[in-house]
Coordinates of C-alpha atoms and ligand atoms in Angstrom, one line a residue:
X185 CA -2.3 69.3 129.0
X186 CA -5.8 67.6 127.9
X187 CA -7.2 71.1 127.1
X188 CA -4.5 71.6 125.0
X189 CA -4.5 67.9 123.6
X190 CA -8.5 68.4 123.4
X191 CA -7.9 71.6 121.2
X192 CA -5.6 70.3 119.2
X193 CA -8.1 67.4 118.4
X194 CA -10.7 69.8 117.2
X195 CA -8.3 71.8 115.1
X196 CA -7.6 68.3 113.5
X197 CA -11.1 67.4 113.4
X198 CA -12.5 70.9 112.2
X199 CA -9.0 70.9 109.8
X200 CA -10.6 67.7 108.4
X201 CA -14.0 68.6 108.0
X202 CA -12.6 72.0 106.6
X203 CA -10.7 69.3 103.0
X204 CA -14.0 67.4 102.9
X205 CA -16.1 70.5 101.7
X206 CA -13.2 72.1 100.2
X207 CA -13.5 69.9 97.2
X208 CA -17.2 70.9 96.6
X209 CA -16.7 74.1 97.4
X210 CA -13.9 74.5 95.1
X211 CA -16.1 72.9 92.1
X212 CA -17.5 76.1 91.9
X213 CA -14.6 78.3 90.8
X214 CA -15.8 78.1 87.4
X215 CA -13.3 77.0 84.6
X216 CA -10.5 78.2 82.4
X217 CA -9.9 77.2 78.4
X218 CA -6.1 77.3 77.8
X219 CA -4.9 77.3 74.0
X220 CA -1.5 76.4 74.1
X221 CA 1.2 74.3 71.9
X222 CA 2.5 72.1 74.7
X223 CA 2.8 68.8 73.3
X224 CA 5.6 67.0 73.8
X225 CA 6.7 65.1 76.5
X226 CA 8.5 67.7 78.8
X227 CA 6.0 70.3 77.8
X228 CA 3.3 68.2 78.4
X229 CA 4.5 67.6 82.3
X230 CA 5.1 71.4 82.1
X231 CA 1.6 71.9 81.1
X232 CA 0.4 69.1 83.7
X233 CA 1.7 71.4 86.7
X234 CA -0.5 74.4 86.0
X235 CA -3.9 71.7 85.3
X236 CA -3.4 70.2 88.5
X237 CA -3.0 73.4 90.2
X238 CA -5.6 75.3 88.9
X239 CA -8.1 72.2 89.8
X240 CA -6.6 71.9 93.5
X241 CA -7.9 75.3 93.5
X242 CA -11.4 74.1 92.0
X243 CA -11.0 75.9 88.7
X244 CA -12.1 73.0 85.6
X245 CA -8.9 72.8 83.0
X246 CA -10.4 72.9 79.4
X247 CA -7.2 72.2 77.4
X248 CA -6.7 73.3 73.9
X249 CA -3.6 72.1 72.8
X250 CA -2.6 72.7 68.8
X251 CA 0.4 70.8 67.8
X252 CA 3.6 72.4 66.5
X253 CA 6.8 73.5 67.8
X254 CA 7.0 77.0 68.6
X255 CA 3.6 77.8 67.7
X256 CA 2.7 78.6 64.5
X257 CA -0.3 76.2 64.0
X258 CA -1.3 77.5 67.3
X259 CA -1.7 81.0 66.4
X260 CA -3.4 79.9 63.7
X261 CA -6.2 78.3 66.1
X262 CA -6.4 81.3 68.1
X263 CA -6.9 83.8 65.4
X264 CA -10.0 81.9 64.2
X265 CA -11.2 81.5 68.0
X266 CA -10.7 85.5 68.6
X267 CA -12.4 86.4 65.4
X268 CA -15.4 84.4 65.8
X269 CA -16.3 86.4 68.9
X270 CA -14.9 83.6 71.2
X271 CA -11.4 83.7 72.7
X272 CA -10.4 80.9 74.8
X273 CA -9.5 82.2 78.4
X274 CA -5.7 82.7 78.0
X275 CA -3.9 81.7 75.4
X276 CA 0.4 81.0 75.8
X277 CA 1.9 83.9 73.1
X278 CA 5.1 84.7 72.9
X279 CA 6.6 88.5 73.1
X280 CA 5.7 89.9 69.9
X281 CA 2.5 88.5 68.9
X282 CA 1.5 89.5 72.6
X283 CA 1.9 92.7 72.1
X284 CA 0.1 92.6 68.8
X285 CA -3.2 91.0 70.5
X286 CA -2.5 94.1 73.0
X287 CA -2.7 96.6 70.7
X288 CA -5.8 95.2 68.6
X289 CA -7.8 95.3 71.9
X290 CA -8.3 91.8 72.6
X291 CA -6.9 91.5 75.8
X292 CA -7.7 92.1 79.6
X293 CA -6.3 94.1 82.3
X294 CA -4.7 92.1 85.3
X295 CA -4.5 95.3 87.8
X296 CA -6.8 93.6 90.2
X297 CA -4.3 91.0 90.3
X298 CA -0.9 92.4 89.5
X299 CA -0.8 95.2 92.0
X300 CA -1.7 93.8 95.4
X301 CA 0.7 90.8 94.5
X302 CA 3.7 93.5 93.7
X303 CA 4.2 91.7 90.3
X304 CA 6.2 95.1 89.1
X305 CA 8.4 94.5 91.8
X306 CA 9.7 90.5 90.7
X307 CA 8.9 90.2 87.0
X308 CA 12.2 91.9 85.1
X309 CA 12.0 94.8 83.4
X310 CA 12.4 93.4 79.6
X311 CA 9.4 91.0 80.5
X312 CA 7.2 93.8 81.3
X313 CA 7.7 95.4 78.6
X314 CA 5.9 92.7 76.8
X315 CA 3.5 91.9 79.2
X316 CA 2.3 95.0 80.5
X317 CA 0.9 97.6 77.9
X318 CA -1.2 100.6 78.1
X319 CA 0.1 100.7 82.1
X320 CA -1.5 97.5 83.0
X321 CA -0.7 94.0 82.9
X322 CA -2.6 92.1 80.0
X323 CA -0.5 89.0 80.7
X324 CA 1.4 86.6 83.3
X325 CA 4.8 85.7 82.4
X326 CA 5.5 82.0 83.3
X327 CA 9.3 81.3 82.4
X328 CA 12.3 82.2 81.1
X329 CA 13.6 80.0 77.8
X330 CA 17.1 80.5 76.6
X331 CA 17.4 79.5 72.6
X332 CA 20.9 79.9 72.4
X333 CA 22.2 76.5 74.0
X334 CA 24.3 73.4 72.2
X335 CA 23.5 70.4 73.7
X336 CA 25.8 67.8 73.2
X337 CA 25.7 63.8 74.4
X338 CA 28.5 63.3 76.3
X339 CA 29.1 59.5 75.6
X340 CA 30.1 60.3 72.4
X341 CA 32.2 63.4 72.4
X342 CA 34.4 61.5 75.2
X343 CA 34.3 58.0 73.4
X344 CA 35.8 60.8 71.0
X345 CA 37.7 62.9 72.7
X346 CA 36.2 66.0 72.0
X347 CA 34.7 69.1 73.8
X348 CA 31.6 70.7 72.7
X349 CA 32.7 73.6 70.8
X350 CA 32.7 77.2 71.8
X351 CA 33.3 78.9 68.2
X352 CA 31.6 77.9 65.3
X353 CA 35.0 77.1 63.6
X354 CA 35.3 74.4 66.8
X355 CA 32.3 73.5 65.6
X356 CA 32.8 72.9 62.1
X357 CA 36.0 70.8 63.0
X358 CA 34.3 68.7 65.7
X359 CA 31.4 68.2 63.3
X360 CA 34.0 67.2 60.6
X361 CA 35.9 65.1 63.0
X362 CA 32.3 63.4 63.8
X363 CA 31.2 63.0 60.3
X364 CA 34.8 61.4 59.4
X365 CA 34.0 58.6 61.9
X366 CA 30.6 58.1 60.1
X367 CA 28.1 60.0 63.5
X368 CA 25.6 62.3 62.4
X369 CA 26.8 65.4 63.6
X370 CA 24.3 67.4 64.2
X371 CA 20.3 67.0 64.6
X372 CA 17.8 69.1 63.3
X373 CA 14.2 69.7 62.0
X374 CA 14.0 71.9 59.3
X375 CA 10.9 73.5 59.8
X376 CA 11.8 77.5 59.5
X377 CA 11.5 78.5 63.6
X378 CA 14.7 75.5 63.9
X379 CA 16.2 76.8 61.1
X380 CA 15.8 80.2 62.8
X381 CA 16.7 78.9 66.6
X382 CA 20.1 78.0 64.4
X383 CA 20.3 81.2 62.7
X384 CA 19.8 83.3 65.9
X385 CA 23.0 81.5 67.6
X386 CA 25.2 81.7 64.1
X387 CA 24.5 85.5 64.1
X388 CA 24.9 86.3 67.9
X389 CA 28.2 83.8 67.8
X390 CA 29.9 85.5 64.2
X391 CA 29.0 89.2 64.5
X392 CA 29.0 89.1 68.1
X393 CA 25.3 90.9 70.4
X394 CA 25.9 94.4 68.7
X395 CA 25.6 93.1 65.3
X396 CA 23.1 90.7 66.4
X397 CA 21.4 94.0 67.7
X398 CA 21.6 95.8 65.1
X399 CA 20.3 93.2 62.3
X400 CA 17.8 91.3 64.2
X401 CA 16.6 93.6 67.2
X402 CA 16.9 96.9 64.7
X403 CA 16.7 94.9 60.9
X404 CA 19.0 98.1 60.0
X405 CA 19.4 97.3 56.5
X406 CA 22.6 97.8 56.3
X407 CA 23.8 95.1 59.0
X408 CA 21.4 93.0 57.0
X409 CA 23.0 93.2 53.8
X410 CA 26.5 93.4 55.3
X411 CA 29.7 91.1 55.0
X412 CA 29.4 89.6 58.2
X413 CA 25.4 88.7 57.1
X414 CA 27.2 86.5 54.6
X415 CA 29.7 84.9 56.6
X416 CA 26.4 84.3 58.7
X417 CA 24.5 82.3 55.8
X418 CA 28.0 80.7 54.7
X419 CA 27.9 79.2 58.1
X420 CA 24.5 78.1 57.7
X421 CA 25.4 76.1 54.2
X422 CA 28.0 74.5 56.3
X423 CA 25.4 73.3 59.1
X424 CA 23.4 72.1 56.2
X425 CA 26.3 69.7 55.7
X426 CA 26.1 68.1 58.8
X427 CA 22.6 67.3 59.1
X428 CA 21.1 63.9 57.7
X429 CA 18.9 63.7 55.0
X430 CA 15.4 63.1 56.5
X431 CA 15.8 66.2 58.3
X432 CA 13.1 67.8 56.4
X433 CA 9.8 68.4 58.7
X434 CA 10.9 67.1 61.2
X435 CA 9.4 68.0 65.4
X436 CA 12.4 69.4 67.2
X437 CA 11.5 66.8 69.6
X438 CA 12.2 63.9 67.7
X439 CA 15.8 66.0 67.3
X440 CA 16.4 65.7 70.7
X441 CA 16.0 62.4 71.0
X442 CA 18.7 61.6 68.4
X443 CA 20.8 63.1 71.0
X444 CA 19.4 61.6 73.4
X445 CA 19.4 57.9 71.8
X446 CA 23.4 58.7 70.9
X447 CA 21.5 58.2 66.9
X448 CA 23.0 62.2 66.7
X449 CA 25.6 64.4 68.9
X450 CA 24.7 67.6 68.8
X451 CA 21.6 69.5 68.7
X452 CA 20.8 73.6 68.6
X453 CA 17.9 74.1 70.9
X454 CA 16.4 75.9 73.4
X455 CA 16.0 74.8 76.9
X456 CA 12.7 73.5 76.1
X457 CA 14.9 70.5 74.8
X458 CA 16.1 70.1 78.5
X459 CA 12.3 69.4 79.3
X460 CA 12.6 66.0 77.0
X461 CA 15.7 65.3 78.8
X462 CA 14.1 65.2 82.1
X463 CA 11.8 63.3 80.9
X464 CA 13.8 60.5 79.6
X465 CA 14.9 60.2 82.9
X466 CA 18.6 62.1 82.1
X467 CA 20.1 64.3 83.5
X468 CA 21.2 67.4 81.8
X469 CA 24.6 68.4 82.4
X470 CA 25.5 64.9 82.8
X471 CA 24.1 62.9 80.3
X472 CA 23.8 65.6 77.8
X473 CA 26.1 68.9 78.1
X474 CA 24.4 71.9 77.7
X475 CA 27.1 75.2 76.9
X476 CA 26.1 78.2 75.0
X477 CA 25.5 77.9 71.4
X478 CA 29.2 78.5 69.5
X479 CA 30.3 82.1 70.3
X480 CA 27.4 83.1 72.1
X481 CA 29.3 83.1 75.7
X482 CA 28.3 86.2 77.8
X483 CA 25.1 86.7 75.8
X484 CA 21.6 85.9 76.7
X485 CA 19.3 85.1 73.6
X486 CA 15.1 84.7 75.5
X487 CA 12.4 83.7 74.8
X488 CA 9.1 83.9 77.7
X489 CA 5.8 81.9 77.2
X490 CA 2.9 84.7 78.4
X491 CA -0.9 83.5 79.6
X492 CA -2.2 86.1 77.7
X493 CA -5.3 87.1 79.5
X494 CA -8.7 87.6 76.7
X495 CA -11.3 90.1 77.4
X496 CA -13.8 87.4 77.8
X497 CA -16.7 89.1 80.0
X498 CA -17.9 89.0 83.5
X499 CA -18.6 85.6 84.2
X500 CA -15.9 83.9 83.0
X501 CA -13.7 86.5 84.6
X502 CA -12.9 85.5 88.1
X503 CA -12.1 81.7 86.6
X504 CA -9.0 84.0 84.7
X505 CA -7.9 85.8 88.0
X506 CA -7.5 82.6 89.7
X507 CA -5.7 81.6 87.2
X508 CA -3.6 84.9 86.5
X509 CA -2.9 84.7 90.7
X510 CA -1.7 81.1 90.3
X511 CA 0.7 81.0 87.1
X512 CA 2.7 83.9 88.4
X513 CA 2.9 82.3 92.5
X514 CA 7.0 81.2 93.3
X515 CA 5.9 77.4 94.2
X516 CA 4.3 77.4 90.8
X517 CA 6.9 78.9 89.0
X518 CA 9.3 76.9 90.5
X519 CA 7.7 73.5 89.6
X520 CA 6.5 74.3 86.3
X521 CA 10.0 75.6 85.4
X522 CA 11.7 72.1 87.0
X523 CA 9.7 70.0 84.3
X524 CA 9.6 73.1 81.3
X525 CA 13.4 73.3 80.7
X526 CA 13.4 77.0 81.5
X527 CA 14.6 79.3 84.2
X528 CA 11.1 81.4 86.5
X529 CA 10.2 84.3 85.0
X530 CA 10.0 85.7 88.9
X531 CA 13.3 86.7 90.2
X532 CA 12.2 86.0 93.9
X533 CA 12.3 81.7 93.3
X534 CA 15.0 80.2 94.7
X535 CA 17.4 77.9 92.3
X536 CA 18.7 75.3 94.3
X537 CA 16.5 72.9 93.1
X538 CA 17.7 73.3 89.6
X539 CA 20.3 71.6 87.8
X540 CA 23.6 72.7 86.4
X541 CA 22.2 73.9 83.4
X542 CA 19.1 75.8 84.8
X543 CA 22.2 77.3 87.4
X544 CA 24.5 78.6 84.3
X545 CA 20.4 80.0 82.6
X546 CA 20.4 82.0 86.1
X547 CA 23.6 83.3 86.5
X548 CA 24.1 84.3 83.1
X549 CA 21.3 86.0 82.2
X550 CA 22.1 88.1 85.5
X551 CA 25.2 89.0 83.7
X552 CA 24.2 89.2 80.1
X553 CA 21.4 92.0 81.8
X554 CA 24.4 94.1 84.1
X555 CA 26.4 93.8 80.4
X556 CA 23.8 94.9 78.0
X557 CA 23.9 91.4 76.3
X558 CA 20.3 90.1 76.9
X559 CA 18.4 90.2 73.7
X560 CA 14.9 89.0 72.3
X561 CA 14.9 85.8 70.2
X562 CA 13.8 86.2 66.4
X563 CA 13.2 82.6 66.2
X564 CA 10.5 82.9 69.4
X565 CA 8.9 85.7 68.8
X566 CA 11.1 88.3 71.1
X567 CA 12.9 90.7 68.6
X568 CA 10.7 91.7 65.9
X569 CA 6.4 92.1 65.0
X570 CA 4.8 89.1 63.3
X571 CA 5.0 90.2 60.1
X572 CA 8.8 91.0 59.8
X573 CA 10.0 87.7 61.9
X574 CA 7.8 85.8 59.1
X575 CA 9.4 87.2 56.6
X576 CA 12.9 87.2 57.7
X577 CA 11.9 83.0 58.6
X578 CA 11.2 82.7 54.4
X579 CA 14.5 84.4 53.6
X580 CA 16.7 81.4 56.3
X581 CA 14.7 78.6 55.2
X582 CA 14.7 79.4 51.7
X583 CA 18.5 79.6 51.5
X584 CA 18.7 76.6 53.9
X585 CA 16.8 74.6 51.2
X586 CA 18.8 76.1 48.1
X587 CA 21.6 76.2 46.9
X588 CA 21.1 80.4 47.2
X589 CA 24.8 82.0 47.6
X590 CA 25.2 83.6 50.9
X591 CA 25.3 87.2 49.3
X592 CA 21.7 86.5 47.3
X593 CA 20.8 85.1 50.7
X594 CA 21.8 88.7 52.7
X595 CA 20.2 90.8 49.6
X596 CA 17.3 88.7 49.6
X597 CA 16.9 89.4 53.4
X598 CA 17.3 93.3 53.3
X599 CA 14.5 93.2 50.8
X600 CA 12.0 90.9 52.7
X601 CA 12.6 92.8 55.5
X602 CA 11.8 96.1 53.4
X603 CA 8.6 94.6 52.2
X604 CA 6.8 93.3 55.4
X605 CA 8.1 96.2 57.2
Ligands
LIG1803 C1 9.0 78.1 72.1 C2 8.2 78.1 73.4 C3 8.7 77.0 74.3 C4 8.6 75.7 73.6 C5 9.1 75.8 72.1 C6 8.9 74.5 71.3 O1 8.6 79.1 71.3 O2 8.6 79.4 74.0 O3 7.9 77.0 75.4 O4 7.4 75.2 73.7 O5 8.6 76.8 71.5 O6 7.5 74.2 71.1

């Protein structure tokens, strides 16, 4: 019994001594500089997870946050960073642009990593398309965002007795209904990715995920310029109608909390918007519905946030693997995602701890993958190269902001899309 107690004691004891040098040992893990466009509040805590990990494991967090919603100022930064001969350790990049820094050589290779952790065998197919290329993995895939959500404050649709609508017809009449009682309908920034997130959902929820394949995944010009195209931008001059008039410029974040401060009841957003929730102290799924975006039942619109990995040399090297390792661990991915809004990107974490809405992410992007209905976002970076998704961005937001007919609006599209292509 005391040799047993005795041993126990010096496990304590050398357990103890073993934390008071870790923290000087693990000064010495070198650092990492992260570019990112995590801002806002719920991103922000999102963001806060992977610091406080990567410095319990002794690696210094230099943070390089550029400001901007699904970002575009950010890329900015980083192409000015790469070109000088000085990329930041990882940088977050969405699908697309990922692959572009791939192919243009700037990126590492993660084998070292990737292999003896079995990442092939928990990161989904459609995500390694993206993050793998040439055979090896250039990037760690931290989440899973779904675009194509409505979120609705539930105080006022049952002070009103409505339901959040599942077609975009329902939506049109519950926005009217709104409108008639003198609340704002619908809240929105119009900067051109919202006015995108929005056009995603109205083409997925009125052509339906072949059409929505075929003109956003394929931009086959003929889909563009089709009828259903303009019934899709007459819907958008519609949602025009039911946003307020300072709606120019404004941070999808500041949308959200319309909803959330009952000053708007509806808002088209991605789950990143369930981050802000959480941190108001709500509770999505309670407080604010969340259902798919009108007519987009059974399909899964993503969107994944990648640490892409920069070929940045020897010594800052093992500072990235540490960092690689940790982003793509289940406890991580399970935290981070809690705060971010989105569902793991691993398909080994378990989701009991998430709420009703993170549930419904989980089990319907299982199905929207068994039915073929899982599809990139345009909007964020997922369906087609930079140059073709900026262009297709002018064509939306320049009808959004006009009085352009639809069928200008579809013509217009088929030849932007021509011209960047
Ligand atoms: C998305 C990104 C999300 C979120 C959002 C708004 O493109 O994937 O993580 O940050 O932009 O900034």
């Amino acid at each position: 019994m005391k040799r047993i107690l005795l041993s126990t004691v010096c496990v304590a004891v050398l357990g103890l001594a073993a934390a008071a040098v870790e923290p000087a040992q693990a000064q010495d893990q070198g650092s990492v500089e992260v570019l990112h466009w995590w801002t806002s509040g719920g991103e922000a805590a999102a963001v806060g997870v992977l610091k406080q990990d990567m410095e319990s494991k002794g690696v210094a967090w230099q943070d390089m946050p550029v400001a901007g919603g699904a970002g575009e100022a950010a890329m900015t930064a980083l192409r000015a960073r790469v070109t000088s001969g000085n990329p930041p350790t990882a940088a977050q990049l969405l699908g697309m642009s990922l692959r572009a820094w791939a192919e243009e050589g700037y990126l590492g290779d993660l084998t070292e990593v990737a292999e003896p952790e079995g990442w092939d065998s928990v990161i989904p197919e459609p995500l390694q398309a993206f993050a793998k290329y040439d055979g090896h993995y250039v990037a760690a895939p931290v989440n899973i965002h779904r675009p194509n959500w409505l979120w609705s404050n539930a105080k006022i649709f049952e002070e009103n007795g409505l339901t959040p609508p599942k077609t975009w017809d329902e939506f049109n009449q519950v926005a009217e209904a709104l409108q008639a009682k003198g609340i704002q309908p619908l809240a929105h920034g119009g900067q051109n990715w919202q006015d995108t997130t929005v056009f995603d959902d109205v083409v997925l929820g009125i052509g339906g995920p072949e059409f929505y394949q075929k003109a956003i995944i394929e931009a086959d010009p003929e889909a563009l310029g089709s009828d259903t195209m303009v019934k899709v931008f007459d819907q958008m001059r519609k949602i025009r109608g039911f946003v307020d008039p300072n709606f120019s410029g404004r941070d999808w974040n500041l949308a959200t909390a319309m909803v959330l401060n009952g000053e708007a009841a509806m808002q088209l957003m991605g789950d990143w918007a369930k981050g802000e929730i959480i941190a108001a102290g709500k509770t999505p799924g309670v407080d604010i519905l969340c259902t798919p975006a009108p007519g987009t039942e059974g399909s899964f619109l993503f969107n994944t946030d990648f640490f892409a990995m920069f070929d940045v040399g020897e010594e800052r090297r093992p500072a990235q693997l540490i960092m690689a390792s940790a982003a793509m661990s289940p406890s991580f991915q399970e935290t981070f995602n809690l705060a971010k809004g989105s569902i793991p990107a691993r398909t080994d974490v378990p989701g009991d701890k998430f709420d009703e809405c993170g549930k419904q992410s989980m089990a319907d992007i299982k199905a929207a993958q068994e039915k073929g209905t899982l599809m990139g976002s345009l909007a964020h970076g997922h369906a087609q190269p930079p140059a073709v998704q900026g262009a297709m961005f002018d064509v939306v937001t320049n009808h959004f902001n006009s009085d352009q007919s639809s069928a200008d609006a579809a013509k217009a599209l088929v030849d932007a899309v021509a011209a960047a292509q």
